[in-house]
Short mmCIF file of C-alpha atoms in Angstrom, two decimals:
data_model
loop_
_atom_site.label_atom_id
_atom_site.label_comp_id
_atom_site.label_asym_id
_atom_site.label_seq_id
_atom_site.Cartn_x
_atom_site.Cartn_y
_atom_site.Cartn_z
CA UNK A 23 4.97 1.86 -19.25
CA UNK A 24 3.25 5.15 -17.73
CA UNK A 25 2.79 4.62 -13.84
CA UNK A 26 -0.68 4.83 -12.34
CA UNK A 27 -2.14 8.16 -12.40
CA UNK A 28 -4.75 10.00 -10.07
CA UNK A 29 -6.48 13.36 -10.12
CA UNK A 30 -6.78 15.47 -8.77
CA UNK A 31 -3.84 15.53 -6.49
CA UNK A 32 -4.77 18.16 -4.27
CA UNK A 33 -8.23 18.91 -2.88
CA UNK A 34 -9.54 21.25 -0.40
CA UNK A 35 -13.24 20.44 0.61
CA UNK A 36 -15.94 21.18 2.89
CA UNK A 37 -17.94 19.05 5.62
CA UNK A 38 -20.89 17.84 4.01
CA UNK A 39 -19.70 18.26 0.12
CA UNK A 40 -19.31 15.00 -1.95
CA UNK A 41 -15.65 14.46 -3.98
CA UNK A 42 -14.49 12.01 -6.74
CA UNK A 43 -11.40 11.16 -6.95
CA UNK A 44 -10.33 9.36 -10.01
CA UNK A 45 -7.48 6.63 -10.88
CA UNK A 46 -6.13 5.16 -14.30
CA UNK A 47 -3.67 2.36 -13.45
CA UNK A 48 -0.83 0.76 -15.18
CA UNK A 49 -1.69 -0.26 -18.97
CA UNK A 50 -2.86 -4.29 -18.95
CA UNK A 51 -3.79 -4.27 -15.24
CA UNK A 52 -7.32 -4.86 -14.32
CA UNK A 53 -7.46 -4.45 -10.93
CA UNK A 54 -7.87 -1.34 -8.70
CA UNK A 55 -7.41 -0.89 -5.00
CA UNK A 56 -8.15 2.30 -3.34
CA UNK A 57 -6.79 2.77 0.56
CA UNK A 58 -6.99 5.83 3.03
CA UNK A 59 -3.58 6.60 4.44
CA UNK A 60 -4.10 8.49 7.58
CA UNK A 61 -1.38 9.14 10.87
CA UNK A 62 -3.46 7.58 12.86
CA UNK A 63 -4.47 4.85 11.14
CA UNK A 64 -1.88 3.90 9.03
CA UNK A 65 -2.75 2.50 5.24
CA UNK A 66 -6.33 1.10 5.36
CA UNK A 67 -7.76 -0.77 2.32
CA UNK A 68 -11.61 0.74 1.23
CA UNK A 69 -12.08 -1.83 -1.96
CA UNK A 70 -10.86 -3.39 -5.21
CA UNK A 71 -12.41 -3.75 -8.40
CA UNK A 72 -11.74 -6.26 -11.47
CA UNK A 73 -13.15 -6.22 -14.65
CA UNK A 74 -16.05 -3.93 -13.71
CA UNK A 75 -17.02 -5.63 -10.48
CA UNK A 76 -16.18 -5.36 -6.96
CA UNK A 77 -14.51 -8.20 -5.50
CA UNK A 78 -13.18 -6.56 -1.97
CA UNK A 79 -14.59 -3.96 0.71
CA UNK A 80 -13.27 -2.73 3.83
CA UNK A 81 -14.93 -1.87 7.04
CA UNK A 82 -15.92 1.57 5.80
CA UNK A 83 -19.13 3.48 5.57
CA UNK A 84 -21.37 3.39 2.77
CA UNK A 85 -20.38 7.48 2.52
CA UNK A 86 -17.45 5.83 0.62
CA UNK A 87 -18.59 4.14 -3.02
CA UNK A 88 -16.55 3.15 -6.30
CA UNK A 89 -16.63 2.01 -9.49
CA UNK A 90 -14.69 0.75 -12.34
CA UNK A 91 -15.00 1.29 -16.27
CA UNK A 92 -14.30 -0.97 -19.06
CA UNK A 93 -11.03 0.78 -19.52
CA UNK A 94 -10.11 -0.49 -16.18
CA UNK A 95 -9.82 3.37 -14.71
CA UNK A 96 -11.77 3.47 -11.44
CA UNK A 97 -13.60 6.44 -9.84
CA UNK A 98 -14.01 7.12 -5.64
CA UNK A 99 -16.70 9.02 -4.73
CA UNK A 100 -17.14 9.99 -0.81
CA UNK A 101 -20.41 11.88 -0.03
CA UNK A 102 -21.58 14.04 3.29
CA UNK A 103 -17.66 14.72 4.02
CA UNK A 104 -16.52 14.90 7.80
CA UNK A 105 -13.29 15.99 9.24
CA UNK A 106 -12.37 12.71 9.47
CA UNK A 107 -12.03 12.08 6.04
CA UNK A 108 -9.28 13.83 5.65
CA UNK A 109 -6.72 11.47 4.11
CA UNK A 110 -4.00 10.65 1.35
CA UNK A 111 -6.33 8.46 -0.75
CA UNK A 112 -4.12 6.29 -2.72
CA UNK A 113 -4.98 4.14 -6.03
CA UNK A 114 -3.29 0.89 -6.64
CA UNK A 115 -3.06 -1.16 -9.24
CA UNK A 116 -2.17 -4.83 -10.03
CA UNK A 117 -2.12 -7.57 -12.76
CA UNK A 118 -2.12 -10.98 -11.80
CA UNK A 119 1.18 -13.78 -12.62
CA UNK A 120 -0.34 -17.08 -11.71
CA UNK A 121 -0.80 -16.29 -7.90
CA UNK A 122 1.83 -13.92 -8.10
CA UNK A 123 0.12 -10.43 -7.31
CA UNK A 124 2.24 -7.36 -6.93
CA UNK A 125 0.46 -4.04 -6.72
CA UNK A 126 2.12 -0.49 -7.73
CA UNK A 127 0.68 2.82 -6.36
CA UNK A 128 0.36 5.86 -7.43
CA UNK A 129 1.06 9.60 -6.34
CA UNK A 130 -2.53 9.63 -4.40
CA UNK A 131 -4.84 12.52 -3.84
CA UNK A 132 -4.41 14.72 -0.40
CA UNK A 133 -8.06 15.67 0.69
CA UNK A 134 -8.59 18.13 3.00
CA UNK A 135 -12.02 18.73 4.46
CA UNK A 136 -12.75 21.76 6.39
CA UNK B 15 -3.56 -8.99 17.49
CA UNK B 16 -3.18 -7.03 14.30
CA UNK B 17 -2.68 -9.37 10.96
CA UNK B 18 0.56 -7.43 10.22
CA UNK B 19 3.13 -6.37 12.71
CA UNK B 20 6.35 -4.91 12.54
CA UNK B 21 9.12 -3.82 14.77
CA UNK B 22 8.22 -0.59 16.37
CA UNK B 23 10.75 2.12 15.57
CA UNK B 24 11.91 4.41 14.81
CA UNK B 25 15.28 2.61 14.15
CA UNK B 26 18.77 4.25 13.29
CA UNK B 27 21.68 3.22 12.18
CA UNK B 28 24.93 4.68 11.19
CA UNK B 29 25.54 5.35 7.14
CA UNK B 30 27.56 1.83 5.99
CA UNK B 31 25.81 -0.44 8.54
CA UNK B 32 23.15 -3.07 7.88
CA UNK B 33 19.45 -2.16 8.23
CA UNK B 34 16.94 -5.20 9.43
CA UNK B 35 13.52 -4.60 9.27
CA UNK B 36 10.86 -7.75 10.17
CA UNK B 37 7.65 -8.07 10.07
CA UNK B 38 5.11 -10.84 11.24
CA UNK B 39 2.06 -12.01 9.43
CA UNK B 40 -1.31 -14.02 10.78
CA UNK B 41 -2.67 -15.30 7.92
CA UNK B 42 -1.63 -18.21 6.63
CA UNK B 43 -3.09 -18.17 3.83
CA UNK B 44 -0.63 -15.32 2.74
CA UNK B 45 1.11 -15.96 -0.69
CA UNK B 46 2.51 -12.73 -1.73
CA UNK B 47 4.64 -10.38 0.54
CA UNK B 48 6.06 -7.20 -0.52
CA UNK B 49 8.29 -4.14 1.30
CA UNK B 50 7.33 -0.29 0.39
CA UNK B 51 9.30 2.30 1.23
CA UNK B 52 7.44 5.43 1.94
CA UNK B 53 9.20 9.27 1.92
CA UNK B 54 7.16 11.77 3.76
CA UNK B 55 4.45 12.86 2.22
CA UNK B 56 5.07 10.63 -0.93
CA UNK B 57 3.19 7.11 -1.66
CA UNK B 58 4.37 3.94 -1.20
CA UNK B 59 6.73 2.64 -3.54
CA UNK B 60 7.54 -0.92 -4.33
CA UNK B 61 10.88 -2.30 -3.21
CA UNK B 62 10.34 -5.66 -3.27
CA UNK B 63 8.42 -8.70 -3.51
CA UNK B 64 7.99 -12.04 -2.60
CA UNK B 65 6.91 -15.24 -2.94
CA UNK B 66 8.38 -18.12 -1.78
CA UNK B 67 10.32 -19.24 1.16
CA UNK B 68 14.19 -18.27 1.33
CA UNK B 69 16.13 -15.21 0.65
CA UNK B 70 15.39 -12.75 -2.45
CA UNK B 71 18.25 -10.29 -3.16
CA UNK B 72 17.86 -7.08 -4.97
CA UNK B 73 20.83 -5.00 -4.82
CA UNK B 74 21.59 -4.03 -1.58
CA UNK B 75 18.27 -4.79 -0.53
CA UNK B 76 17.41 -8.78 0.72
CA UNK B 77 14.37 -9.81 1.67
CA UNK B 78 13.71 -12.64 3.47
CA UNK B 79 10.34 -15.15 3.92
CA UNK B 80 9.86 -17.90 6.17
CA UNK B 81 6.13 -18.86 5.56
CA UNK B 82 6.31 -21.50 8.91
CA UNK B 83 7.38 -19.15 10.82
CA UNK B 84 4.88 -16.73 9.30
CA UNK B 85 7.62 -14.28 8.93
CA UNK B 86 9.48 -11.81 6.55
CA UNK B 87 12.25 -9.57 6.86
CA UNK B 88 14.27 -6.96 4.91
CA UNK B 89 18.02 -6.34 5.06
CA UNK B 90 19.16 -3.48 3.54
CA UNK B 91 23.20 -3.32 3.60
CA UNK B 92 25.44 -0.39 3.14
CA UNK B 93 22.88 1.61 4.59
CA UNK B 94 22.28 5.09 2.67
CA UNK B 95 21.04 8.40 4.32
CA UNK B 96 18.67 8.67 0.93
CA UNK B 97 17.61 5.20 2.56
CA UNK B 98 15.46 7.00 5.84
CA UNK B 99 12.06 6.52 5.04
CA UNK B 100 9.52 4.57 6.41
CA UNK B 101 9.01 1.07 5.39
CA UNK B 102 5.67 -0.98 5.33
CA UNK B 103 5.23 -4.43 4.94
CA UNK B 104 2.36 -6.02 2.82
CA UNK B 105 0.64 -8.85 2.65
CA UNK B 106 -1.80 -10.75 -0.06
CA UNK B 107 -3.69 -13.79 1.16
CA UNK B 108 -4.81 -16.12 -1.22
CA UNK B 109 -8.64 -15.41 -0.50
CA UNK B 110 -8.06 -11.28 -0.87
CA UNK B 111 -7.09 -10.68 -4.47
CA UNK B 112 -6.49 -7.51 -4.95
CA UNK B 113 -6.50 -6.39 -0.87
CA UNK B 114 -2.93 -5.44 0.70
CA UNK B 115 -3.17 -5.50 4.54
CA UNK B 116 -0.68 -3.30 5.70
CA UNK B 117 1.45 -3.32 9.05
CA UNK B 118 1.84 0.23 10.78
CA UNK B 119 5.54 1.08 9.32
CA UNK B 120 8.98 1.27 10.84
CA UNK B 121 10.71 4.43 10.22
CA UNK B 122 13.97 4.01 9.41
CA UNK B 123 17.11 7.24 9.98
CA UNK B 124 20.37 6.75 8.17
CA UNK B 125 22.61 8.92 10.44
CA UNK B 126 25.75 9.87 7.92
#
């Protein structure tokens, strides 16, 4: 099975600009998670969507929105960029076993925003 | 108190010795726990996973879960310089499908 994907996986940006970031995960799963990896920080969860709908949101800003398709890839769209934003933004993706949940990233997307 | 702690590091060991890495959970509503290992500037990837209480072996890699004591560890023997990464421990509670809560990471040097 092909891992889960995101694109792009580079992007340069400027404060105030909007950016999608997009995610296709693993074939079968239905669930999407999208986190903010920063030094400070550390891995921070933003939300997860199943079957369409969001089931889980972090504590972040409405600046940061999603959405899933019936295909199960999910979009991440961050408007008015600041500095701050700067980030790995990783995609993960899980299928559930009973209550058994295991969830497999993929390469993320390195924003920078200037 | 954060809902996922781990040792701090950075912790090194010599190549051939026995890694431990723990990690402390507050949840207890926590049902699935899992150990990424994370190269530098690379995503997390999935070492292992578990479940239930006891001792899960993978290899050289062990991981251990002691839901009680709200408590997991990893053990990863014959210790490999390819090994130094940094390791996160995850946790899924049973009321966050879908949400990992992350501790900060223990970065781990295999010293050959």
């Amino acid at each position: 099975k092909a891992g889960v994907t995101q694109t792009p996986r580079y992007l340069i940006k400027t404060r105030g600009q909007q950016v999608t970031l997009s995610c296709s995960p693993i074939s079968g799963h239905r669930s999407v998670s999208w986190y903010q990896q920063t030094p400070g920080q550390g891995l921070q969860f933003l939300f997860e969507y199943f079957s369409e709908t969001q089931r889980n949101k972090g504590n972040f800003p409405g600046r940061f929105s999603g959405r899933q398709f019936s295909n199960s890839r999910s979009e991440m769209n961050v408007s008015t960029l600041e500095l701050g934003d700067s980030a790995l933004y990783l995609c993960a993706s899980s299928q559930l076993a009973g209550s058994q949940e295991t969830q497999y990233f993929g390469p993320g997307t390195r924003l920078l925003v200037l | 108190q954060k809902e996922v702690e781990q040792n701090s590091g950075p912790l090194s060991v010599p190549e051939g010795a026995i890694a431990s890495l723990n990690c402390t959970y507050s949840d207890r509503g926590s049902q699935s726990f899992f150990w990424y290992r994370q190269y530098s500037g690379k995503s997390p990837e999935l070492i292992m996973s578990i479940y239930s209480n006891g001792d899960k072996e993978d290899g050289r890699f062990t991981a251990q879960l002691n839901k009680a004591s709200q408590y997991v560890s990893l053990l990863i023997r014959d210790s490999q310089p390819s090994d130094s990464a940094t390791y996160l421990c995850a946790v899924i509670s049973n009321t966050n499908a879908g949400k990992s809560t992350f501790g900060d990471g223990t970065t781990l040097t295999v010293k050959p």
